[in-house]
PDB file of C-alpha atoms in Angstrom:
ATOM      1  CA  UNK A   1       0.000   0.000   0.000  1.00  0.00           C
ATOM      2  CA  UNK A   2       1.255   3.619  -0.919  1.00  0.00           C
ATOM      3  CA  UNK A   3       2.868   5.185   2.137  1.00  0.00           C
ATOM      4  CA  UNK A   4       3.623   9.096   2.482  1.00  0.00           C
ATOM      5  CA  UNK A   5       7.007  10.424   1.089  1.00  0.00           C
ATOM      6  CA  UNK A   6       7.638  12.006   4.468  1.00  0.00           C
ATOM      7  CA  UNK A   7       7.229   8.896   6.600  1.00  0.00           C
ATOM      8  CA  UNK A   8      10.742   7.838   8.228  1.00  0.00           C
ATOM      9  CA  UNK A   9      11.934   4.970   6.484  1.00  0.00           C
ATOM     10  CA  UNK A  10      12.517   3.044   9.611  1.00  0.00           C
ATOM     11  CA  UNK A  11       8.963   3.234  10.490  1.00  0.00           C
ATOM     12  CA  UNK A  12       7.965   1.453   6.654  1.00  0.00           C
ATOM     13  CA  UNK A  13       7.076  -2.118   6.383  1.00  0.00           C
ATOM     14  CA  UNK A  14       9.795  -2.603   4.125  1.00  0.00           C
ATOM     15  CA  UNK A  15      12.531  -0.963   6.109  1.00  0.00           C
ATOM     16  CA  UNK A  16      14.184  -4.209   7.068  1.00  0.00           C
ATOM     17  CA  UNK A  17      14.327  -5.427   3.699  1.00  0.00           C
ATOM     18  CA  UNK A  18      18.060  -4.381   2.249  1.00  0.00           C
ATOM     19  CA  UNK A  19      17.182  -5.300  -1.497  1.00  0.00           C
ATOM     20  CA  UNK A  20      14.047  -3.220  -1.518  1.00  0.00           C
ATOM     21  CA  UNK A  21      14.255   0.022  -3.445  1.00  0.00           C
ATOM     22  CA  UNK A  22      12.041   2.281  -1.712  1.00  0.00           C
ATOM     23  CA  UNK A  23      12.477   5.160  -4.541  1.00  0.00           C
ATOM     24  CA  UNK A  24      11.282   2.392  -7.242  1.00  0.00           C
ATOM     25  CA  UNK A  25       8.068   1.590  -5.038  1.00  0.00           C
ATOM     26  CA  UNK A  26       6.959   5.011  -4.688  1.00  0.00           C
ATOM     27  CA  UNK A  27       7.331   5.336  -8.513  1.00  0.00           C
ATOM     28  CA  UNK A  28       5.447   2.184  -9.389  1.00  0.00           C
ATOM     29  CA  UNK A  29       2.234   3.684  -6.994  1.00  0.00           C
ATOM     30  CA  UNK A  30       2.308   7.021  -8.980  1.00  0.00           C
ATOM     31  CA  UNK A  31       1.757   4.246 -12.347  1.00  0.00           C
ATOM     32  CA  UNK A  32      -0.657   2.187 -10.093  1.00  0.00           C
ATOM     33  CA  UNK A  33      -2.662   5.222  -8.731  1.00  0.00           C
ATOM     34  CA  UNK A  34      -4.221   5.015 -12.124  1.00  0.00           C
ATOM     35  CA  UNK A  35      -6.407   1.607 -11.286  1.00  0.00           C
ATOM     36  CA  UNK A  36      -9.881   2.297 -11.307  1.00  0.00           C
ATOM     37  CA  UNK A  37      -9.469   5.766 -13.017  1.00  0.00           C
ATOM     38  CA  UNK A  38     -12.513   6.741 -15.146  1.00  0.00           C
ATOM     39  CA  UNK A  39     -10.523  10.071 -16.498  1.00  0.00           C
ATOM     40  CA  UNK A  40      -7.228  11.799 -16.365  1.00  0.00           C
ATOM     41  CA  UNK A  41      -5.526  12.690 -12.469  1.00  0.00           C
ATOM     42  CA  UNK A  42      -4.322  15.701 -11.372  1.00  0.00           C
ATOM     43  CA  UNK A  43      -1.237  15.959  -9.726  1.00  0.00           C
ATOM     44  CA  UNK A  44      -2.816  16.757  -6.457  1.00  0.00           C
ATOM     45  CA  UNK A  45      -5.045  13.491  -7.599  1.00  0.00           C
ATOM     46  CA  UNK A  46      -2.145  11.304  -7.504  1.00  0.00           C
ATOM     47  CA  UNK A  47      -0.523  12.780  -4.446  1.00  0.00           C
ATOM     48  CA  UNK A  48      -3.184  12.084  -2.597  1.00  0.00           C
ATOM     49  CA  UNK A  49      -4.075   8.301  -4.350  1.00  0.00           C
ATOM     50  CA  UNK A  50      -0.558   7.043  -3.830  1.00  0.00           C
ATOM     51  CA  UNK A  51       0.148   9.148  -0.049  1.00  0.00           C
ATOM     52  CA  UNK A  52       3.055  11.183  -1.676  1.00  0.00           C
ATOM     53  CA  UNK A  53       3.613  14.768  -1.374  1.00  0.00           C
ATOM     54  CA  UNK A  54       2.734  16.976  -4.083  1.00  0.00           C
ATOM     55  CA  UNK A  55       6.317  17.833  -4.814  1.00  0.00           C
ATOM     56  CA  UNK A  56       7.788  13.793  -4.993  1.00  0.00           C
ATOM     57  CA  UNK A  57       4.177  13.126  -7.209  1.00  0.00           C
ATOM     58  CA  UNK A  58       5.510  15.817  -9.388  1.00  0.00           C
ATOM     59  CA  UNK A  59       9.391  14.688 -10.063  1.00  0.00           C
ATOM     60  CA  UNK A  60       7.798  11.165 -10.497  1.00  0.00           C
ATOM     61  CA  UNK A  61       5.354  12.180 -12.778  1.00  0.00           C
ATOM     62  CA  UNK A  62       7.975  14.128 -15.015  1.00  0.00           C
ATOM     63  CA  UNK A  63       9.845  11.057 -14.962  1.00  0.00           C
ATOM     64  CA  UNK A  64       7.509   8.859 -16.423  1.00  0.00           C
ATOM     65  CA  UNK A  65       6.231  11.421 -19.189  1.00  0.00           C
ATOM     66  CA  UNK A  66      10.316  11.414 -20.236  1.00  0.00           C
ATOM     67  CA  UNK A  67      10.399   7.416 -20.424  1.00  0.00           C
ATOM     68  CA  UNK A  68       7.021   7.262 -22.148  1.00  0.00           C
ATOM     69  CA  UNK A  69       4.441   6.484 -19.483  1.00  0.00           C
ATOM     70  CA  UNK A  70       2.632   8.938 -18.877  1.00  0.00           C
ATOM     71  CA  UNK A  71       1.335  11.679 -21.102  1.00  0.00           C
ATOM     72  CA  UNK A  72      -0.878  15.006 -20.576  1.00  0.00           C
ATOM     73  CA  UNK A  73      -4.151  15.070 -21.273  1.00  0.00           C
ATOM     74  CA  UNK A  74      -6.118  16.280 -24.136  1.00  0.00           C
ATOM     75  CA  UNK A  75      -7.436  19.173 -22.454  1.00  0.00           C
ATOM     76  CA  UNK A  76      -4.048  19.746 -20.075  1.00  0.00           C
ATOM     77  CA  UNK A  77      -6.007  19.416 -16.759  1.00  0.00           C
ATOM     78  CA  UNK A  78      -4.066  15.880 -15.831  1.00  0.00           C
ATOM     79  CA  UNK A  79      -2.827  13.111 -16.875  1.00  0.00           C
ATOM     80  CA  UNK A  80      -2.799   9.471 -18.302  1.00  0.00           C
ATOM     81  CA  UNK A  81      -1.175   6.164 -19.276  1.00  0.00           C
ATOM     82  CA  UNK A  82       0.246   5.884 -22.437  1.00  0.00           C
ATOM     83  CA  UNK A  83       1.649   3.043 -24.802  1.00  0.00           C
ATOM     84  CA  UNK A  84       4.017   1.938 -23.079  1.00  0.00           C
ATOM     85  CA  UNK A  85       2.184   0.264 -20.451  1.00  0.00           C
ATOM     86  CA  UNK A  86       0.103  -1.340 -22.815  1.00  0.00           C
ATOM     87  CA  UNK A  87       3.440  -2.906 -24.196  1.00  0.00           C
ATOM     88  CA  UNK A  88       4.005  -4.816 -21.288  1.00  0.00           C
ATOM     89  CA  UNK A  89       0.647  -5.835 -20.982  1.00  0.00           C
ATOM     90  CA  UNK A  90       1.533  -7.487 -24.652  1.00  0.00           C
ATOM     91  CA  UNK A  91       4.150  -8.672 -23.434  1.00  0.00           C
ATOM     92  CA  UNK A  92       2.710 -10.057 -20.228  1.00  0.00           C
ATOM     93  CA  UNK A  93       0.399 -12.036 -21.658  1.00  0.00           C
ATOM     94  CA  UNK A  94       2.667 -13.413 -24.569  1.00  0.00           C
ATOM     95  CA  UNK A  95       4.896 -14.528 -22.101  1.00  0.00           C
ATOM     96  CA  UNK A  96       2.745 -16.366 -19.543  1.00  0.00           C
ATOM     97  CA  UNK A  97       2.430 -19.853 -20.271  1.00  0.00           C
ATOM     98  CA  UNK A  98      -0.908 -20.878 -19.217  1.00  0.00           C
ATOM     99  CA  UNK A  99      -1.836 -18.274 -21.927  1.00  0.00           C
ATOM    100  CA  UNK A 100      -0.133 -19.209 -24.446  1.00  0.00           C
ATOM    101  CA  UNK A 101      -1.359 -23.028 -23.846  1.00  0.00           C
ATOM    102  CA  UNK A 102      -5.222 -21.956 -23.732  1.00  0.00           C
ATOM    103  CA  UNK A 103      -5.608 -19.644 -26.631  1.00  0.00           C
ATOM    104  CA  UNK A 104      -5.937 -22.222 -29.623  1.00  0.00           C
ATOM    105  CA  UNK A 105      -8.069 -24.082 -27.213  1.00  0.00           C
ATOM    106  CA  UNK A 106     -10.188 -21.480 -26.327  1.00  0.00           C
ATOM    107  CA  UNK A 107     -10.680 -20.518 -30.260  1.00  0.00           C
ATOM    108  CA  UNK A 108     -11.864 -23.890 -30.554  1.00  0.00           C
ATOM    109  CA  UNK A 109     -14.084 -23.523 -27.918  1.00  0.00           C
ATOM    110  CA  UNK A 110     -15.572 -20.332 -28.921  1.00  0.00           C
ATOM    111  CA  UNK A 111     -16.282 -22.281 -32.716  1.00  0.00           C
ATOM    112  CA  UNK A 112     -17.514 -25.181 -31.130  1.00  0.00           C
ATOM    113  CA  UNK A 113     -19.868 -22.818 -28.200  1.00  0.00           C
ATOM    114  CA  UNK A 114     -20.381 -20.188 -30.102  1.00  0.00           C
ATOM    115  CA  UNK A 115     -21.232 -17.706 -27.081  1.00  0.00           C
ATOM    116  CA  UNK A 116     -18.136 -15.555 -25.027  1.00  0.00           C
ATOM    117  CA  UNK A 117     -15.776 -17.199 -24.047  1.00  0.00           C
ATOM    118  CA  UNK A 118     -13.344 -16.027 -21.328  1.00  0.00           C
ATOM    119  CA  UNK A 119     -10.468 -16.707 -19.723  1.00  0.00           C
ATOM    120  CA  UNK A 120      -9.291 -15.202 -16.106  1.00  0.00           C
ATOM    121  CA  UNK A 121      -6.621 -15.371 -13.855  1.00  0.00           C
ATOM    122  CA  UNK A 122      -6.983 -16.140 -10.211  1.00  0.00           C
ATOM    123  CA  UNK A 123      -5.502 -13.336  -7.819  1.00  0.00           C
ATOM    124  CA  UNK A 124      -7.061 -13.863  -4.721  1.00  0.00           C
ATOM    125  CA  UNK A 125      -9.997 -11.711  -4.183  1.00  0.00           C
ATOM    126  CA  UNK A 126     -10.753 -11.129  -7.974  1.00  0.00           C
ATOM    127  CA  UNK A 127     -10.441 -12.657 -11.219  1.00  0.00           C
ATOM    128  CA  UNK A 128      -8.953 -10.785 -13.690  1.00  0.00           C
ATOM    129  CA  UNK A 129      -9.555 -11.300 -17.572  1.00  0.00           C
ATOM    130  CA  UNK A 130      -6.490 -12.467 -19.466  1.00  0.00           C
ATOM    131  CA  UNK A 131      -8.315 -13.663 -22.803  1.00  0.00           C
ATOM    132  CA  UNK A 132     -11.689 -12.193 -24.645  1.00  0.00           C
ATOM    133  CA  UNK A 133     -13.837 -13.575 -27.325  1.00  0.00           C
ATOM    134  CA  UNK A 134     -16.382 -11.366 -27.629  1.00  0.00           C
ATOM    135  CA  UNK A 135     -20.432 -11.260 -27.806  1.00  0.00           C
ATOM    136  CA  UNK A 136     -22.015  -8.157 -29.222  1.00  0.00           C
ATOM    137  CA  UNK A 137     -23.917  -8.016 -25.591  1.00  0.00           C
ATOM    138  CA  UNK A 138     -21.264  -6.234 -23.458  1.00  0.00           C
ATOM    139  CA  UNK A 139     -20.073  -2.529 -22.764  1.00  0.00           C
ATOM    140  CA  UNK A 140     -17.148  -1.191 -23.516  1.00  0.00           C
ATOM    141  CA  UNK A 141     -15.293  -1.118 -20.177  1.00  0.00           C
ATOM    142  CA  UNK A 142     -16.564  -5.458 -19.692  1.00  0.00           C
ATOM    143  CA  UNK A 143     -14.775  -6.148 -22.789  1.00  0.00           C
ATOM    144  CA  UNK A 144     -10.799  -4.774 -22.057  1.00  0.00           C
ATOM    145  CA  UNK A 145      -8.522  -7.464 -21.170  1.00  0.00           C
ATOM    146  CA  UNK A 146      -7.148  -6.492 -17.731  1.00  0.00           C
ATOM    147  CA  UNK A 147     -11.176  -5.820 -16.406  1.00  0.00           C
ATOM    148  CA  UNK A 148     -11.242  -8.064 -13.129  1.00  0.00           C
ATOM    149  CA  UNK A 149     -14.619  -8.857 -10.939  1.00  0.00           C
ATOM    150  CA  UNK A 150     -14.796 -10.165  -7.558  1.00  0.00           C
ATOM    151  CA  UNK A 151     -14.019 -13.529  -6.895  1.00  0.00           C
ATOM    152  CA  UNK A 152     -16.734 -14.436  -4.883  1.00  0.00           C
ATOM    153  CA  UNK A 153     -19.552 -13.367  -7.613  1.00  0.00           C
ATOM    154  CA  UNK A 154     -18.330 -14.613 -10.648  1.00  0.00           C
ATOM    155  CA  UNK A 155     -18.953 -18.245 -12.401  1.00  0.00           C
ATOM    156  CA  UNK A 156     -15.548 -18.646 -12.671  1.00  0.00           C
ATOM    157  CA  UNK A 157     -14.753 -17.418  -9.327  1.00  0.00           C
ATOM    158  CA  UNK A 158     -17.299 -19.588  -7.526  1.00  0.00           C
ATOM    159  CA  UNK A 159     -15.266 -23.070  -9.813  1.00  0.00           C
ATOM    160  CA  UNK A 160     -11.892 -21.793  -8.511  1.00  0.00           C
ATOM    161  CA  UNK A 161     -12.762 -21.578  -4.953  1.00  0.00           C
ATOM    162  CA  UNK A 162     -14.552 -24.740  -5.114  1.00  0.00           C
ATOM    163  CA  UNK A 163     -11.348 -26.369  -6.398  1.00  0.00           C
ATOM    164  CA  UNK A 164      -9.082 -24.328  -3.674  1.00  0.00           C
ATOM    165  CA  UNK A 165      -8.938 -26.357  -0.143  1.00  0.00           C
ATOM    166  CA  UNK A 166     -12.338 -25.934   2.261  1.00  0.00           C
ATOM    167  CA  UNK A 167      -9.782 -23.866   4.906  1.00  0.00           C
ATOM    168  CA  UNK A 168      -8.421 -21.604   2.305  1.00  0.00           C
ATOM    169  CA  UNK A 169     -11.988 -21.086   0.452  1.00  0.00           C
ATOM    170  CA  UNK A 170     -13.795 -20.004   3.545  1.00  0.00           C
ATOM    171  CA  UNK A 171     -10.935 -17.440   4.646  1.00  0.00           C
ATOM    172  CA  UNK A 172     -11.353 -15.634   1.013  1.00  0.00           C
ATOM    173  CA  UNK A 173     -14.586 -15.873   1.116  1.00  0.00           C
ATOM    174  CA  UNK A 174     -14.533 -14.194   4.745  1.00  0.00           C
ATOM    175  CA  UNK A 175     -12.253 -11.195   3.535  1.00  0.00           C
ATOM    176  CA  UNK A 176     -14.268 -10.667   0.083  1.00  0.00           C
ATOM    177  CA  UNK A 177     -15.901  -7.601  -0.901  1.00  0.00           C
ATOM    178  CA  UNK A 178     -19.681  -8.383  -1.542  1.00  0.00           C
ATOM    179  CA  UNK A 179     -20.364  -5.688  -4.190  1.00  0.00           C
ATOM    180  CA  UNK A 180     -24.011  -5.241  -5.795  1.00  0.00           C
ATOM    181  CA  UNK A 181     -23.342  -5.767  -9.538  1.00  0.00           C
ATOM    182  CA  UNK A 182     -26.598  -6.270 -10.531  1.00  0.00           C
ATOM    183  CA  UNK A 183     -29.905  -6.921  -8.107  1.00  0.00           C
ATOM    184  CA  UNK A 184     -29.181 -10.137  -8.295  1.00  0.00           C
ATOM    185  CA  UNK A 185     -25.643 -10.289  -6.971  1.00  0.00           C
ATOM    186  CA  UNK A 186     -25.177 -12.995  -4.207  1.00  0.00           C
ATOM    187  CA  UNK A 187     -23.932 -10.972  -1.622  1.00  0.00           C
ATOM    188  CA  UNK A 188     -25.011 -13.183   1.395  1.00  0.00           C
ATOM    189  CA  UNK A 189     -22.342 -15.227   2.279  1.00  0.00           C
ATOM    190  CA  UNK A 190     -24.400 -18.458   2.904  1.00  0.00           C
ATOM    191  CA  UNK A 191     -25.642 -18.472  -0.469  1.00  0.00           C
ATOM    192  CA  UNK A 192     -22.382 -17.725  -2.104  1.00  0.00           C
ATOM    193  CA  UNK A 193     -21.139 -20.825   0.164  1.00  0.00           C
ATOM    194  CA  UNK A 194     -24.076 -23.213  -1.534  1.00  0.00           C
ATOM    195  CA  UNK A 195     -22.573 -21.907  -5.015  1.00  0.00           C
ATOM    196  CA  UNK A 196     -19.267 -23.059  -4.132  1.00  0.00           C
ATOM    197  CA  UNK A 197     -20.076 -26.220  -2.301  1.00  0.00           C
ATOM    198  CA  UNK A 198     -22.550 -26.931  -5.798  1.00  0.00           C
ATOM    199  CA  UNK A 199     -19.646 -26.114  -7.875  1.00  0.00           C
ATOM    200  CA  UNK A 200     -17.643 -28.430  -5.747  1.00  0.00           C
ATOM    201  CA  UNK A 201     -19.963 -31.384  -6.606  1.00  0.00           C
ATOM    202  CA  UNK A 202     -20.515 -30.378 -10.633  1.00  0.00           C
ATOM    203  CA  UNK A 203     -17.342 -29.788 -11.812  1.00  0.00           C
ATOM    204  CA  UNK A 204     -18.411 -26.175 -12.567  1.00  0.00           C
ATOM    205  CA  UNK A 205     -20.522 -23.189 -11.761  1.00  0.00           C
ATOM    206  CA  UNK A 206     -23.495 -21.706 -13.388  1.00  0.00           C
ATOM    207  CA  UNK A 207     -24.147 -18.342 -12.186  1.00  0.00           C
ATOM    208  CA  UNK A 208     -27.462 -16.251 -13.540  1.00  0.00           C
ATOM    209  CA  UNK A 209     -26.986 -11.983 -13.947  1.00  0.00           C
ATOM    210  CA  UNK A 210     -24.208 -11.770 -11.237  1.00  0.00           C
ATOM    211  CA  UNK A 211     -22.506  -9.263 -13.114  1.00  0.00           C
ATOM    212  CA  UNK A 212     -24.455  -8.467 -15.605  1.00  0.00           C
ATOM    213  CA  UNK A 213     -28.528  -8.879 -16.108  1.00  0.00           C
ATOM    214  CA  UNK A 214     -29.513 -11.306 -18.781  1.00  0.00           C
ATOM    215  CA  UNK A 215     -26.553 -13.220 -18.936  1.00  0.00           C
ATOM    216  CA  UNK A 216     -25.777 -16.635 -17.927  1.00  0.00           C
ATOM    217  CA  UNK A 217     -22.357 -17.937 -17.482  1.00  0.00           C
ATOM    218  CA  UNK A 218     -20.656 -21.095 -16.431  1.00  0.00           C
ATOM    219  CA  UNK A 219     -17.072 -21.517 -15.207  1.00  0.00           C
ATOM    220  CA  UNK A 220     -14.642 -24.432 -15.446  1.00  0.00           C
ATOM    221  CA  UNK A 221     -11.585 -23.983 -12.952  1.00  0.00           C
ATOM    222  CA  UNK A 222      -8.117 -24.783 -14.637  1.00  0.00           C
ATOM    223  CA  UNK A 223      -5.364 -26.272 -12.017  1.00  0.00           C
ATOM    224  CA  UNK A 224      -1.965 -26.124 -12.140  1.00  0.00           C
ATOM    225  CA  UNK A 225       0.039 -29.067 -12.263  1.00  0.00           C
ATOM    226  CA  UNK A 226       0.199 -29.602  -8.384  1.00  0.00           C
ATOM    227  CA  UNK A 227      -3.788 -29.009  -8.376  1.00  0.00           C
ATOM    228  CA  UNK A 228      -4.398 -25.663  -6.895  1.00  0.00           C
ATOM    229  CA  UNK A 229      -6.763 -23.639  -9.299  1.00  0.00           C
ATOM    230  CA  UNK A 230      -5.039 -20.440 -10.973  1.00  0.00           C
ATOM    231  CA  UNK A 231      -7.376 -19.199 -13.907  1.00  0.00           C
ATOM    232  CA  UNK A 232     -11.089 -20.627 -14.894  1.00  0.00           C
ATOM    233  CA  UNK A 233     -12.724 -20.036 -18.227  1.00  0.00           C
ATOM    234  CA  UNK A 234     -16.131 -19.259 -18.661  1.00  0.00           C
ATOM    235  CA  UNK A 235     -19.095 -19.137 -20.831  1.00  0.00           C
ATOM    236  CA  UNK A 236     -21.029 -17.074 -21.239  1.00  0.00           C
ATOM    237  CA  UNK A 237     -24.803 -15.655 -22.861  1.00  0.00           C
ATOM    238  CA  UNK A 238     -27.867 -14.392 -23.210  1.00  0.00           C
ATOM    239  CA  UNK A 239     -30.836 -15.457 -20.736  1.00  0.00           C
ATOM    240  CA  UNK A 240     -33.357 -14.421 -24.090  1.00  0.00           C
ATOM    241  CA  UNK A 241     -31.834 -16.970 -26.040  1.00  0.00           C
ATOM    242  CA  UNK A 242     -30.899 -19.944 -23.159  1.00  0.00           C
ATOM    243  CA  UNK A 243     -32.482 -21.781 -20.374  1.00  0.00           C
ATOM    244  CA  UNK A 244     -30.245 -22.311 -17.949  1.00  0.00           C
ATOM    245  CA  UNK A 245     -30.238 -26.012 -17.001  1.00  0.00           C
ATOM    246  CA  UNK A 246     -30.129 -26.169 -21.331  1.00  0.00           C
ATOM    247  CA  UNK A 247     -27.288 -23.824 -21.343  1.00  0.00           C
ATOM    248  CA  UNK A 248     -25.575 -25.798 -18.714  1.00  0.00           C
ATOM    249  CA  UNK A 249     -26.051 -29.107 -20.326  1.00  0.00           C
ATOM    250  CA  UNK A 250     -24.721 -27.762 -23.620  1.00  0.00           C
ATOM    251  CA  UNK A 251     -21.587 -25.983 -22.230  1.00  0.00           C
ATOM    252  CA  UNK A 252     -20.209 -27.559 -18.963  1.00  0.00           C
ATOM    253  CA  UNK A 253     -18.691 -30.773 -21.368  1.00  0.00           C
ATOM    254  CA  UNK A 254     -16.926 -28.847 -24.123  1.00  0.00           C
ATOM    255  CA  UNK A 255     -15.675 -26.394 -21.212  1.00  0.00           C
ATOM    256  CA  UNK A 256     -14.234 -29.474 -18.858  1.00  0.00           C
ATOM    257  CA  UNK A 257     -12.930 -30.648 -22.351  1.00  0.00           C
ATOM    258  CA  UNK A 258     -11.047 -27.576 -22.941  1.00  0.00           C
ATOM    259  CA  UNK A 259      -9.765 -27.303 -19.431  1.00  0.00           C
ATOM    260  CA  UNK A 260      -8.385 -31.097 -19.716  1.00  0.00           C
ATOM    261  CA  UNK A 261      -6.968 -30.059 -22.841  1.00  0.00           C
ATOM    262  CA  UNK A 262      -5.142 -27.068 -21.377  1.00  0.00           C
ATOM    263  CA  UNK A 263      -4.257 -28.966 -18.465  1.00  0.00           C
ATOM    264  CA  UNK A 264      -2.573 -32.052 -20.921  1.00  0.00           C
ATOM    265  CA  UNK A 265      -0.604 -29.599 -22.578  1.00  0.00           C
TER     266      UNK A 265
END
């Protein structure tokens, strides 16, 4: 977490730690002040996001617009991200393996489905979209690679914690935010237990309008090779065109299929 440029050293987390570069953290919370930004910040906006003074926001900030990261705003009231840091998203997900493995497999998928297909990443609290195949159904922002959604109300989500031991699934489940996506969003933590412990006995979970209304979408966990769950892909569609136990039966085999496939490779 960001910690003010005037706090003593000593008194930082990291203080005891002789290989950690204090001056490169601050900088990488100016770039990661910018999560969850719907328009360009001000530098008084990014002072106070990342707990930095207004002066150490403002040498960091230069810095970044020299190497590329950063560049003013259209109307010169703030700033943004710029290529660069979309290069190393590129590169991010060209060099992750699991990646790499699933995408002919999910193309198949998505031929064979014919509905979105997704793949995301398991970090804890949230899932976080890696791979998109696209329906014409979703909004802009839903659609971006890098768009993550809470663990604990997502198809996907509900298949990975399923897979992840009883111990482990309750204490994520205990620290999880319970947003309201949609009115339907399981926020009680009793029902988003029965999702889990039904995903647990499936193989997968169906979830109806948990992020958004109208859709249906079911989620396959994919393990790693010692077991433990680290990305699920998901289905997903329309409610007007699908029943649900009909989209299940249709979708849950050629997902496990692809997830054995990804798995094998």
């Amino acid at each position: 977490m960001p910690v003010a440029d005037d706090q003593p050293v000593s008194a930082r987390p990291e203080a005891q730690d002789a290989l950690f570069i204090q001056s490169l953290a601050r900088g990488m919370s100016v770039l990661e002040s910018f999560q969850g930004a719907e328009r360009a910040l001000t530098l008084t906006q990014i002072a106070a996001r990342t707990g930095l003074t207004r002066s150490a926001a403002q040498r960091l900030v230069h810095t970044f617009r020299k190497l590329g990261y950063l560049t003013l705003a259209e109307d010169g009231r703030g700033f943004r991200l710029d290529l660069p840091v979309l290069d190393l998203t590129h590169d991010y997900l060209r060099m992750n393996p699991l990646v790499r493995r699933a995408s002919p497999i999910l193309l198949e998928l998505r031929r064979n489905a014919r509905e979105r297909i997704d793949l995301s990443l398991f970090d804890g609290p949230r899932m976080v979209y890696a791979a998109r195949m696209q329906s014409k159904r979703e909004t802009f922002f839903a659609t971006l690679v890098g768009n993550s959604v809470p663990t604990a109300c997502t198809s996907g989500g509900w298949a990975v914690m399923a897979m992840l031991p009883a111990p482990e699934a309750e204490a994520l489940l205990a620290k999880a935010r319970h947003p309201q996506m949609t009115p339907r969003t399981l926020t009680d933590p009793d029902a988003i237990r029965t999702q889990i412990a039904q995903a647990r006995r499936d193989g997968h979970a169906l979830a109806l309008e948990q992020i958004l209304m109208g859709e249906v979408a079911l989620g396959v966990a994919i393990p790693d090779a010692t077991g433990r769950p680290v990305a699920a892909i998901h289905i997903a569609a329309s409610l007007a065109e699908w029943d649900p136990e009909e989209f299940r039966r249709r979708m849950a085999p050629l997902a496990a299929e692809a997830v054995r496939s990804i798995v094998a490779g």
